[in-house]
mmCIF file of N, CA and C in Angstrom:
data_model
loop_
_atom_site.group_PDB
_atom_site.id
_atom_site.type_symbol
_atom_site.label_atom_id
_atom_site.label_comp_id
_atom_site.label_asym_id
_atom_site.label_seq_id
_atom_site.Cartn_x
_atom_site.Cartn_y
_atom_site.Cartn_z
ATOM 1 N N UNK A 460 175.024 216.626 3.590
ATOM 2 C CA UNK A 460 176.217 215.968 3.882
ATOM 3 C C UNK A 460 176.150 214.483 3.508
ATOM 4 N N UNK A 461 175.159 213.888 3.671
ATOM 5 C CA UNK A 461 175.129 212.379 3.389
ATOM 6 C C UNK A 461 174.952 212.161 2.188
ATOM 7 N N UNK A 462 174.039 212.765 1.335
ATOM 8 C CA UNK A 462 173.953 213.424 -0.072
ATOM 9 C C UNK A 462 175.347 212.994 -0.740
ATOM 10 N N UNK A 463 176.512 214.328 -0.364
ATOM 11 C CA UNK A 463 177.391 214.416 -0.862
ATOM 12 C C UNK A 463 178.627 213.298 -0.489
ATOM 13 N N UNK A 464 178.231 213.001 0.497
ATOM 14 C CA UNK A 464 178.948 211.704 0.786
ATOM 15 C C UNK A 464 178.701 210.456 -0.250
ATOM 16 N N UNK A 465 177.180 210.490 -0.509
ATOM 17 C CA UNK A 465 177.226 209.255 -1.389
ATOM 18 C C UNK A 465 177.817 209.616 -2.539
ATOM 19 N N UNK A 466 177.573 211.118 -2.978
ATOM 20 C CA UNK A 466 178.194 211.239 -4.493
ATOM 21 C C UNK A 466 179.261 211.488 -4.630
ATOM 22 N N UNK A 467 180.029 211.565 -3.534
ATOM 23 C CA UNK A 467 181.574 211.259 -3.540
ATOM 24 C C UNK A 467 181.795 209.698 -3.721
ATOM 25 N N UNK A 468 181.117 208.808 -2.613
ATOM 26 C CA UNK A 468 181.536 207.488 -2.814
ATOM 27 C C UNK A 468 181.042 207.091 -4.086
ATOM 28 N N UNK A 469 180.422 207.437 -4.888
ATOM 29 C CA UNK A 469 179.700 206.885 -5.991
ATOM 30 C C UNK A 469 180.672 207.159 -7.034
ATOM 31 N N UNK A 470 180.861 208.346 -7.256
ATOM 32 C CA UNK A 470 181.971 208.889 -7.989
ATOM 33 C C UNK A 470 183.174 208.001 -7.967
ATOM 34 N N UNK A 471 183.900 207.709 -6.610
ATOM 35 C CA UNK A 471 185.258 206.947 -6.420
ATOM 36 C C UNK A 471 185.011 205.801 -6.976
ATOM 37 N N UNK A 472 183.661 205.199 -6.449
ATOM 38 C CA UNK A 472 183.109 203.762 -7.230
ATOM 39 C C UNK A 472 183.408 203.914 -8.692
ATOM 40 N N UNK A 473 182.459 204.665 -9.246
ATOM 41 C CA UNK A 473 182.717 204.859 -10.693
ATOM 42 C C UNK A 473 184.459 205.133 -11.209
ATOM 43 N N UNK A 474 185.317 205.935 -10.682
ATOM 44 C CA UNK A 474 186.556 206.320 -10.921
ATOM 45 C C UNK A 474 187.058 204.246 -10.907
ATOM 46 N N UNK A 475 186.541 203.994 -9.469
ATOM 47 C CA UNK A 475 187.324 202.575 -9.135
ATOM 48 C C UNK A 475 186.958 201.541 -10.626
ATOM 49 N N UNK A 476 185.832 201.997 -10.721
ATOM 50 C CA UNK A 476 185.231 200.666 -11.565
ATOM 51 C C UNK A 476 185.684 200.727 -12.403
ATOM 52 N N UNK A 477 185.424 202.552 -13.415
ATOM 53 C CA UNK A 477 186.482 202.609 -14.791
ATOM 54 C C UNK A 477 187.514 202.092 -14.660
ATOM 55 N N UNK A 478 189.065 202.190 -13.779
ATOM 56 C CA UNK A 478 190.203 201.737 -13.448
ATOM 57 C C UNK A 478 190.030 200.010 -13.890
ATOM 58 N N UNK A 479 189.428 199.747 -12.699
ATOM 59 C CA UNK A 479 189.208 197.953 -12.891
ATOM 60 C C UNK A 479 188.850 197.770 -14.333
ATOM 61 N N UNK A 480 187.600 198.209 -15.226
ATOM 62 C CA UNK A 480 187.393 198.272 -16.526
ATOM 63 C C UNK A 480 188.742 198.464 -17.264
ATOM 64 N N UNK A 481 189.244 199.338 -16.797
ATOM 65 C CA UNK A 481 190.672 199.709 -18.089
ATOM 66 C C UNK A 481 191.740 198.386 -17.937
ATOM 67 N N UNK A 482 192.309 198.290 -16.552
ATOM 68 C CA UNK A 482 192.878 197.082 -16.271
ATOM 69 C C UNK A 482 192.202 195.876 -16.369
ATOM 70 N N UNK A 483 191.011 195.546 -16.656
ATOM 71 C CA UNK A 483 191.221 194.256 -16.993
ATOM 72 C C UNK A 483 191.254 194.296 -18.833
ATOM 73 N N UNK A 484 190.919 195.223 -19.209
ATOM 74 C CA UNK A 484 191.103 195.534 -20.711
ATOM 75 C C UNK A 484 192.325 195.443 -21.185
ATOM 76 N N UNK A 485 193.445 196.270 -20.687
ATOM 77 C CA UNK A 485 194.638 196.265 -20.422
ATOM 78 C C UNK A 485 194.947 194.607 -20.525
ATOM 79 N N UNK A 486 194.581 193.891 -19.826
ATOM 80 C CA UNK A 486 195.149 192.223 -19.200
ATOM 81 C C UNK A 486 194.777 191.736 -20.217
ATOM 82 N N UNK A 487 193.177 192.167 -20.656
ATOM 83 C CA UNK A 487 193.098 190.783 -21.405
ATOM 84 C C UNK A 487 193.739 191.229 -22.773
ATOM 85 N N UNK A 488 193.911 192.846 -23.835
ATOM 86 C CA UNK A 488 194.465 192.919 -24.366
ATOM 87 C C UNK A 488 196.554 192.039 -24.183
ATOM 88 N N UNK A 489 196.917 192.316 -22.936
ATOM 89 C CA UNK A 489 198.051 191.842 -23.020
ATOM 90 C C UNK A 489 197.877 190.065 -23.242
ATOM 91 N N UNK A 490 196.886 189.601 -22.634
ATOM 92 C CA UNK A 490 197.127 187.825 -22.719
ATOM 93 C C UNK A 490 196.666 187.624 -23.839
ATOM 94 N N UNK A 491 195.903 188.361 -24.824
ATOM 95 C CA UNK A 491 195.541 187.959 -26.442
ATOM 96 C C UNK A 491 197.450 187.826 -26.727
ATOM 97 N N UNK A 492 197.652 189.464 -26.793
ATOM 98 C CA UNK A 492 198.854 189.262 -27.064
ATOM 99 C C UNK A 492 199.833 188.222 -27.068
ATOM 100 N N UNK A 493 200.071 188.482 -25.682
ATOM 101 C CA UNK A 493 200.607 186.897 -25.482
ATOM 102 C C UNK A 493 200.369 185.492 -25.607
ATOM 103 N N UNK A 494 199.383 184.968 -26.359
ATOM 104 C CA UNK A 494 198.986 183.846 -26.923
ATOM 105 C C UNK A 494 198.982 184.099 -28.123
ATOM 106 N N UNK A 495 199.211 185.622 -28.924
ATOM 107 C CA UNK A 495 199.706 185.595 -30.153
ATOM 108 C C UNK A 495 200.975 185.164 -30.318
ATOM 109 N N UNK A 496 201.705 185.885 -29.492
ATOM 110 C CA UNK A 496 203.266 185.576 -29.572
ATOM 111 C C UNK A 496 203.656 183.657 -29.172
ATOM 112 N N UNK A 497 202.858 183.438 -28.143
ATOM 113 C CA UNK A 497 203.369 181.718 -28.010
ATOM 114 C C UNK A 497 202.454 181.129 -29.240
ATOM 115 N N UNK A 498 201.875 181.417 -29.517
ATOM 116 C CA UNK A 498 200.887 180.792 -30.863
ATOM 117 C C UNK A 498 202.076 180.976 -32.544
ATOM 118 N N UNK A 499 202.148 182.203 -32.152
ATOM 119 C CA UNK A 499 203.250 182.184 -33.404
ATOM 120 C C UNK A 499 204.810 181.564 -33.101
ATOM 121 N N UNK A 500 205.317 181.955 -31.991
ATOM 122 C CA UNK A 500 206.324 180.855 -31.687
ATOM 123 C C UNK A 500 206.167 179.787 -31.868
ATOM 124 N N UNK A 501 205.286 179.106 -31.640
ATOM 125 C CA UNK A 501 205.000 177.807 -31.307
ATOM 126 C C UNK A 501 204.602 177.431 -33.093
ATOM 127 N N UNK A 502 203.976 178.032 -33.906
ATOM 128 C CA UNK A 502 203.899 177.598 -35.530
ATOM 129 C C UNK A 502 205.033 177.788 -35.802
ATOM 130 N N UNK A 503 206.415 178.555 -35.465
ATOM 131 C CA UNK A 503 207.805 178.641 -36.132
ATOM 132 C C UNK A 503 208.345 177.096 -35.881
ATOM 133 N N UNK A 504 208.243 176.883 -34.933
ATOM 134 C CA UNK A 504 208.833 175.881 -34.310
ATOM 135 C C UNK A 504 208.262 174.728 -34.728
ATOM 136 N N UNK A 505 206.895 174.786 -34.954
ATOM 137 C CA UNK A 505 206.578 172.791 -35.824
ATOM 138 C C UNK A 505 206.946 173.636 -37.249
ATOM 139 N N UNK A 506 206.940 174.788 -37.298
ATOM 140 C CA UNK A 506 207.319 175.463 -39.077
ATOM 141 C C UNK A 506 208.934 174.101 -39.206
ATOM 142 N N UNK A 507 209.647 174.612 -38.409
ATOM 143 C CA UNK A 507 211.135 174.151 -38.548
ATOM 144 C C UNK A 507 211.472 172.681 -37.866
ATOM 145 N N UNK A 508 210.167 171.913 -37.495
ATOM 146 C CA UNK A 508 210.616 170.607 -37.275
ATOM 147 C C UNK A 508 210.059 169.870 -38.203
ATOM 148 N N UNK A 509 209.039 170.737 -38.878
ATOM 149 C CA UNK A 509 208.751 170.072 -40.091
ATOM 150 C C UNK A 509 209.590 169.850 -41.297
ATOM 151 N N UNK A 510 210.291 171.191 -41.101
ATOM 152 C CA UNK A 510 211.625 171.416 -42.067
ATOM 153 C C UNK A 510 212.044 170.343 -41.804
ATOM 154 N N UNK A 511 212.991 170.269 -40.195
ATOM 155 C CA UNK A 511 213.973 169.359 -40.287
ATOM 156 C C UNK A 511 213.431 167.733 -40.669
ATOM 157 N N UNK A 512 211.977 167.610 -40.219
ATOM 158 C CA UNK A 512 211.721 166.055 -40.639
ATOM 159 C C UNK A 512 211.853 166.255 -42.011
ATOM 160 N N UNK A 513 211.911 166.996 -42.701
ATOM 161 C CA UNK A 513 211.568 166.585 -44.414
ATOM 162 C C UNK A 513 213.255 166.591 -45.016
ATOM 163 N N UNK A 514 214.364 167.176 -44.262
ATOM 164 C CA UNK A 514 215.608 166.955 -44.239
ATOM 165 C C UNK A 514 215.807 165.591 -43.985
ATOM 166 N N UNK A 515 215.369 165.171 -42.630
ATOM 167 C CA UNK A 515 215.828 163.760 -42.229
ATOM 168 C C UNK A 515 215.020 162.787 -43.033
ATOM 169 N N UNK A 516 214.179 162.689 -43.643
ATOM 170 C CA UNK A 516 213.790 162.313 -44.499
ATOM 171 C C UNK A 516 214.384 162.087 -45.522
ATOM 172 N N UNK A 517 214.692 163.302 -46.175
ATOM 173 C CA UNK A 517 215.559 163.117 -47.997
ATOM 174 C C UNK A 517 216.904 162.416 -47.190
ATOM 175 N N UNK A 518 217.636 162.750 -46.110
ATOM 176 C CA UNK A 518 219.116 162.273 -45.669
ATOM 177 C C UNK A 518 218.609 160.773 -45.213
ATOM 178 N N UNK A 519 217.662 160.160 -45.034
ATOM 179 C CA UNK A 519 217.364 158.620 -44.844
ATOM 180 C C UNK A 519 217.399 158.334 -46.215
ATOM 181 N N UNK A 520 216.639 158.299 -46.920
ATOM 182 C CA UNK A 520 216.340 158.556 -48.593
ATOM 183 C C UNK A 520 217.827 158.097 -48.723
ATOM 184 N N UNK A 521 218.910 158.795 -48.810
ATOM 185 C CA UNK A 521 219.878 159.085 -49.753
ATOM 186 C C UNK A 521 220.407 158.322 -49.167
ATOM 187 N N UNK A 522 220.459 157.843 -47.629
ATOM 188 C CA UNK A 522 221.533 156.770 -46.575
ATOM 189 C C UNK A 522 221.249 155.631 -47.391
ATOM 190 N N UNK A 523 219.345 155.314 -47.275
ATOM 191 C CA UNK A 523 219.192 153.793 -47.752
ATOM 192 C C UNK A 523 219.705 153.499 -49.021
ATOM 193 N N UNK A 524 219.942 154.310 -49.902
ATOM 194 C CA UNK A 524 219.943 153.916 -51.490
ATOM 195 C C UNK A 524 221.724 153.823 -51.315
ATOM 196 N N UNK A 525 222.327 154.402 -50.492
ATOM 197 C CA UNK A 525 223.829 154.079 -50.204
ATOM 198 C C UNK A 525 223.784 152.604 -49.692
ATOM 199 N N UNK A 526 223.514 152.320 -48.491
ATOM 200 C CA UNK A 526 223.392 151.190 -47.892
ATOM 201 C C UNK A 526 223.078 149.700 -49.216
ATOM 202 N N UNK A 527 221.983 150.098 -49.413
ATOM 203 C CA UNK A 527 221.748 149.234 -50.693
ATOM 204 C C UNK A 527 222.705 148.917 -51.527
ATOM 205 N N UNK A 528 223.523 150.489 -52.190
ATOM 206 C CA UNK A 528 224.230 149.788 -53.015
ATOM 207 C C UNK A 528 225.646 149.661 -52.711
ATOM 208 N N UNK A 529 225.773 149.819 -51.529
ATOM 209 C CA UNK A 529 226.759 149.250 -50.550
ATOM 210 C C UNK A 529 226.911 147.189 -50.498
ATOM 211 N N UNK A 530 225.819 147.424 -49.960
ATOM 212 C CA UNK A 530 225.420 145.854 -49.464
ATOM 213 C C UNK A 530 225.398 144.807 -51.088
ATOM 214 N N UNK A 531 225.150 145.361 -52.030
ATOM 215 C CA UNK A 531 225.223 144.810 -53.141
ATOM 216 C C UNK A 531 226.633 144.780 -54.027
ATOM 217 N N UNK A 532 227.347 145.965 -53.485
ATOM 218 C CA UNK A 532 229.130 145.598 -53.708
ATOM 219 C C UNK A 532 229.542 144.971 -53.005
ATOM 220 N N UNK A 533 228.742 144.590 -51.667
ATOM 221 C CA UNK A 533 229.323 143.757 -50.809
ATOM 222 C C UNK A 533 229.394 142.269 -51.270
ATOM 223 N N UNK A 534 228.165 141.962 -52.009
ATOM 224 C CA UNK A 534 227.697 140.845 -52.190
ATOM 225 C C UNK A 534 228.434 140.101 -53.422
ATOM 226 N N UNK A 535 228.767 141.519 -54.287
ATOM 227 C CA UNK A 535 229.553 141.353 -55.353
ATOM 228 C C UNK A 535 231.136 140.731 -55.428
ATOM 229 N N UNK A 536 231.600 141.187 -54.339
ATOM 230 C CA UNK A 536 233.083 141.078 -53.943
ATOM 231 C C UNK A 536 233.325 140.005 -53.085
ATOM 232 N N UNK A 537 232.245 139.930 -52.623
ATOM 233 C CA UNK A 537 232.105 138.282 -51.782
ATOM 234 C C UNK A 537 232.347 137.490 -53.205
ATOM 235 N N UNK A 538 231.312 137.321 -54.020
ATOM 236 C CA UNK A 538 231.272 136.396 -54.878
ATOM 237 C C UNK A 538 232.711 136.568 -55.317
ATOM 238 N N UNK A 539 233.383 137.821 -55.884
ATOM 239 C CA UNK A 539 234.362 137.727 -56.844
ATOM 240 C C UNK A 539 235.833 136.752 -56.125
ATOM 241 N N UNK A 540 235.695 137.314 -54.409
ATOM 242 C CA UNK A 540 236.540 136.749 -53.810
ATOM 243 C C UNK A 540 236.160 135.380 -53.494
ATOM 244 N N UNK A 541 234.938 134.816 -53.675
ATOM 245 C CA UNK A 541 234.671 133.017 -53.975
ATOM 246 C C UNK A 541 235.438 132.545 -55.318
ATOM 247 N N UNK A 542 234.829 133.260 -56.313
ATOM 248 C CA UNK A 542 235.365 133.152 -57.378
ATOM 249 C C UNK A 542 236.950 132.859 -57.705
ATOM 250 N N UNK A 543 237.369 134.032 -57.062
ATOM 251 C CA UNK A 543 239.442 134.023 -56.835
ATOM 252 C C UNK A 543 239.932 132.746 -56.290
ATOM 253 N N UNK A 544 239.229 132.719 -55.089
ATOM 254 C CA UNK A 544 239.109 131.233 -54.000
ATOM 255 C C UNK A 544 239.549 129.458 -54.564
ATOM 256 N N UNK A 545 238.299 130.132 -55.818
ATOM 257 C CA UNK A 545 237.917 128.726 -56.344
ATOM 258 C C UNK A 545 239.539 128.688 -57.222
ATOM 259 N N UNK A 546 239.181 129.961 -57.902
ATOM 260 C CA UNK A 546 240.318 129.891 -58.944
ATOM 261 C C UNK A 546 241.901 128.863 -58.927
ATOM 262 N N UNK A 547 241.951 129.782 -57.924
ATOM 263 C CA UNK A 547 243.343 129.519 -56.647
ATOM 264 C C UNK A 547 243.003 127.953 -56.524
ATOM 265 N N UNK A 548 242.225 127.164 -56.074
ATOM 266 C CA UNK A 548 242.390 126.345 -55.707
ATOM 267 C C UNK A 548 242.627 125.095 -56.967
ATOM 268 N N UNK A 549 241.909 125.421 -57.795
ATOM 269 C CA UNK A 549 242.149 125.072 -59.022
ATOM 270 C C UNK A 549 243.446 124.785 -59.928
ATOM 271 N N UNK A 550 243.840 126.175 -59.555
ATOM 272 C CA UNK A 550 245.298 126.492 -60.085
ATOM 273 C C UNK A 550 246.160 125.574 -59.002
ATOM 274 N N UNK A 551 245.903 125.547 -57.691
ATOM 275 C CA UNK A 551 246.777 125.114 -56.576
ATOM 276 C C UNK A 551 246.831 123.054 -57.430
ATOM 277 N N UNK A 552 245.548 122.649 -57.539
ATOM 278 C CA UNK A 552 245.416 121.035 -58.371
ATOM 279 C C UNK A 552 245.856 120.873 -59.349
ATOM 280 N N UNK A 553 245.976 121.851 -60.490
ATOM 281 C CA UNK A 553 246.766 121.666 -61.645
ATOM 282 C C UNK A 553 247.786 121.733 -61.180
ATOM 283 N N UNK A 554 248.727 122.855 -60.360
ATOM 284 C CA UNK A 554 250.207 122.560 -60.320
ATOM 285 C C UNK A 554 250.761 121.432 -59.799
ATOM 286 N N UNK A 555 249.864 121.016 -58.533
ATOM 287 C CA UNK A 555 249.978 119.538 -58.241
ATOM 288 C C UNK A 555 249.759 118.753 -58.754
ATOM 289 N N UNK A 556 248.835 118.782 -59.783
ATOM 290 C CA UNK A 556 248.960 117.755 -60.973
ATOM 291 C C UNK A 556 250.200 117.531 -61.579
ATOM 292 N N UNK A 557 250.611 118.831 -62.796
ATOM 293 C CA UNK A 557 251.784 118.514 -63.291
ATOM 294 C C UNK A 557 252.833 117.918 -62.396
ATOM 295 N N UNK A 558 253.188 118.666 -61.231
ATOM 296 C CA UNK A 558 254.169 117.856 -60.241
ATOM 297 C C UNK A 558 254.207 116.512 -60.636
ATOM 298 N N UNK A 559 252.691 116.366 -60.143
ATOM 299 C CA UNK A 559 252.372 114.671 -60.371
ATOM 300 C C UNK A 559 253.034 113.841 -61.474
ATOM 301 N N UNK A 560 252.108 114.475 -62.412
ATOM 302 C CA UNK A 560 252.662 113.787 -63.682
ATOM 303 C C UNK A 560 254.307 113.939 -64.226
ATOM 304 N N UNK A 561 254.994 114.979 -63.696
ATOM 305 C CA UNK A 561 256.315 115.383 -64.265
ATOM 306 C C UNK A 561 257.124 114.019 -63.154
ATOM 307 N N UNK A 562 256.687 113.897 -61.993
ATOM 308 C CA UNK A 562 257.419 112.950 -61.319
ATOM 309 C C UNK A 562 257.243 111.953 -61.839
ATOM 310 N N UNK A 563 255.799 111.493 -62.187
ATOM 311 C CA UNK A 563 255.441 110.117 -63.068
ATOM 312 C C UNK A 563 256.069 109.572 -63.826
ATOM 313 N N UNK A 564 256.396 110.978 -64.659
ATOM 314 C CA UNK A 564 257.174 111.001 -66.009
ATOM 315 C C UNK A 564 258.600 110.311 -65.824
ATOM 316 N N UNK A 565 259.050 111.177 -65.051
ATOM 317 C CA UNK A 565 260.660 111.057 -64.393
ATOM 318 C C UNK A 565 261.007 109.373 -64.045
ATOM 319 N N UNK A 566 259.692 108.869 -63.305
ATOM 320 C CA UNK A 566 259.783 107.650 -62.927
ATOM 321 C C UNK A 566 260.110 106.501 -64.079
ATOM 322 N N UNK A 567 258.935 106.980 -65.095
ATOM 323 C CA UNK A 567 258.149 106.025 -66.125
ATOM 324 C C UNK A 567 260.157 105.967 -66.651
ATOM 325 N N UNK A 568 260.567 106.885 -67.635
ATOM 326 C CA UNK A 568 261.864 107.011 -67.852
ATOM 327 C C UNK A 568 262.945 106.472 -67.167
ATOM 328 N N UNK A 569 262.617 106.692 -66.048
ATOM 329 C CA UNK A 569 264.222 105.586 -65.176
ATOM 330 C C UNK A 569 264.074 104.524 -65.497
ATOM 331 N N UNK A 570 262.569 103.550 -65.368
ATOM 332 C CA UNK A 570 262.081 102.317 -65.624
ATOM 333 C C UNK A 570 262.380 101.997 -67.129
ATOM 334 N N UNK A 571 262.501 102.880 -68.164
ATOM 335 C CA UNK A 571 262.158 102.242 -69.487
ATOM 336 C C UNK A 571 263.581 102.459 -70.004
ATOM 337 N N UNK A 572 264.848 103.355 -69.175
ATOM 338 C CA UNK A 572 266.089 103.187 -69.434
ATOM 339 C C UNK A 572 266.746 101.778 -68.930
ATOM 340 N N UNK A 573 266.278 101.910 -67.473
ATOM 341 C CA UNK A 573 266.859 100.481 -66.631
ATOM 342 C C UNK A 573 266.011 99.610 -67.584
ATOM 343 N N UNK A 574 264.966 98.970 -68.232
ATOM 344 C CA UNK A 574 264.347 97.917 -69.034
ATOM 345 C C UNK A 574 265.598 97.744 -70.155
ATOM 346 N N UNK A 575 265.694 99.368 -70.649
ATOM 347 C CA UNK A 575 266.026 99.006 -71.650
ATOM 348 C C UNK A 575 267.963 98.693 -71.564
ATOM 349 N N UNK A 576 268.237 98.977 -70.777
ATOM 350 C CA UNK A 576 269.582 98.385 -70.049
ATOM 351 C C UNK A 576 269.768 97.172 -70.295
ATOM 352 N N UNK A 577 268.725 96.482 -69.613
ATOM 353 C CA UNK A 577 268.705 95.271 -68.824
ATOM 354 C C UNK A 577 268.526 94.416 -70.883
ATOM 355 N N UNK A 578 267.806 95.140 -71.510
ATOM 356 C CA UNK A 578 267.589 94.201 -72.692
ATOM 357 C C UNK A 578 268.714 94.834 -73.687
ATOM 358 N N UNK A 579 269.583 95.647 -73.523
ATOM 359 C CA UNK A 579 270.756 95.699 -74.375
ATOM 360 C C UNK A 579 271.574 96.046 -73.215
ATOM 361 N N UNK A 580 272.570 95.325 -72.520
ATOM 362 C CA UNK A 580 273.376 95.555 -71.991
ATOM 363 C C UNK A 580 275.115 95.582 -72.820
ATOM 364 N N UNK A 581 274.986 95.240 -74.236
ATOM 365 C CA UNK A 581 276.109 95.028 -74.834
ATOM 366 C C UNK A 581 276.318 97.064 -75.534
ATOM 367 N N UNK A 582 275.207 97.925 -75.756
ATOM 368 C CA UNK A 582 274.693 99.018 -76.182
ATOM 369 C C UNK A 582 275.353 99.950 -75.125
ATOM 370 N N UNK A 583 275.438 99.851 -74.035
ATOM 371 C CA UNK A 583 275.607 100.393 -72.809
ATOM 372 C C UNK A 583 276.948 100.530 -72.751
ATOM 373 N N UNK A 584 277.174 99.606 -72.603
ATOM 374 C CA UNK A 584 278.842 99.122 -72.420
ATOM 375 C C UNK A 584 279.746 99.934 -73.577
ATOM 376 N N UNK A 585 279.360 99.745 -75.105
ATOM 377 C CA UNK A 585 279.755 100.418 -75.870
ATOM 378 C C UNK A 585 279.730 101.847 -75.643
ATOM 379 N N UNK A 586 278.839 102.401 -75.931
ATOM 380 C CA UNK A 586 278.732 103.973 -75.613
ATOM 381 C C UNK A 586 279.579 104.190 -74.172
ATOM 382 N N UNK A 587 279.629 103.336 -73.027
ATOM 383 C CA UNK A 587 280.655 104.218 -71.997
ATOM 384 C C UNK A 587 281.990 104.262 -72.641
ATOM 385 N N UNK A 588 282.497 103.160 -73.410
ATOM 386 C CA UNK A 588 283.535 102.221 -73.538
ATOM 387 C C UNK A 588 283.971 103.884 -74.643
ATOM 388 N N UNK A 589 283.194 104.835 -75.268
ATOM 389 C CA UNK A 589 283.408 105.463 -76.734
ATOM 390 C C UNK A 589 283.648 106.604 -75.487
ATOM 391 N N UNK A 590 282.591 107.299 -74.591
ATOM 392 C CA UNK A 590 282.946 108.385 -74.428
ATOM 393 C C UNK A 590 284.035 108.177 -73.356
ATOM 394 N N UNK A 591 284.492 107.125 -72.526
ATOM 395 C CA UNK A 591 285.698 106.954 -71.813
ATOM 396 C C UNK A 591 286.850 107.372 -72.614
ATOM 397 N N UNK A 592 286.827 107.062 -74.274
ATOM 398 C CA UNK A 592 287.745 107.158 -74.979
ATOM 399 C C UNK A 592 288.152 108.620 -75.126
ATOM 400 N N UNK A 593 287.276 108.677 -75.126
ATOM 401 C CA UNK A 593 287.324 110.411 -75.972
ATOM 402 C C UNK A 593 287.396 111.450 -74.904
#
């Protein structure tokens, strides 16, 4: 009886132990697994942020060379609109010039009719004296 008692408990031992043997085989087969699967998730995922950095990359790339030649039409149109600026103002001194001089003119002429009045006043008189007539 004690005999068979042990080789019953020995037996269950052994039954128990295989079990425990299979289940932890079982476990650790499943946690390989599962550090395959987060291992390969996890390479998709720097897979596709690598992607996207090499996107944001070429799309910086292509921003700066915009920006650049942005900032250099900028620089361009500044000048052209200095340029206009100047133009304009230029143009604004000549017209005030001529003014100038056309009034000058206007002046110089009243002066050199009234002179010349004043040194033929008998010339004057005639010519009203002709077209009064007529």
């Amino acid at each position: 009886m004690l005999s068979s008692m042990l080789k019953d408990y020995q037996s269950k031992q052994a039954v128990q132990k295989e079990n425990l043997e299979k289940r932890k085989n079982e476990t650790l087969q499943s946690a390989i697994a599962l550090c395959d699967k987060v291992s390969d998730d996890l390479n998709n995922q720097v897979a596709i942020a690598y992607c996207n950095q090499k996107k944001i990359d070429a799309a910086l790339k292509i921003f700066q060379k915009n920006y650049n030649d942005f900032q250099k039409m900028c620089v361009e149109w500044s000048s052209l609109s200095n340029k206009i600026n100047d133009l304009l103002k230029q143009l604004g001194d000549v017209t005030n010039g001529a003014r100038t001089i056309k009034a000058n003119s206007a002046e110089t002429v009243r002066c050199l009719e009234n002179a010349y009045k004043e040194l033929h006043p008998t010339v004057e008189s005639k010519a009203s004296t002709e077209s009064k007539q007529q």
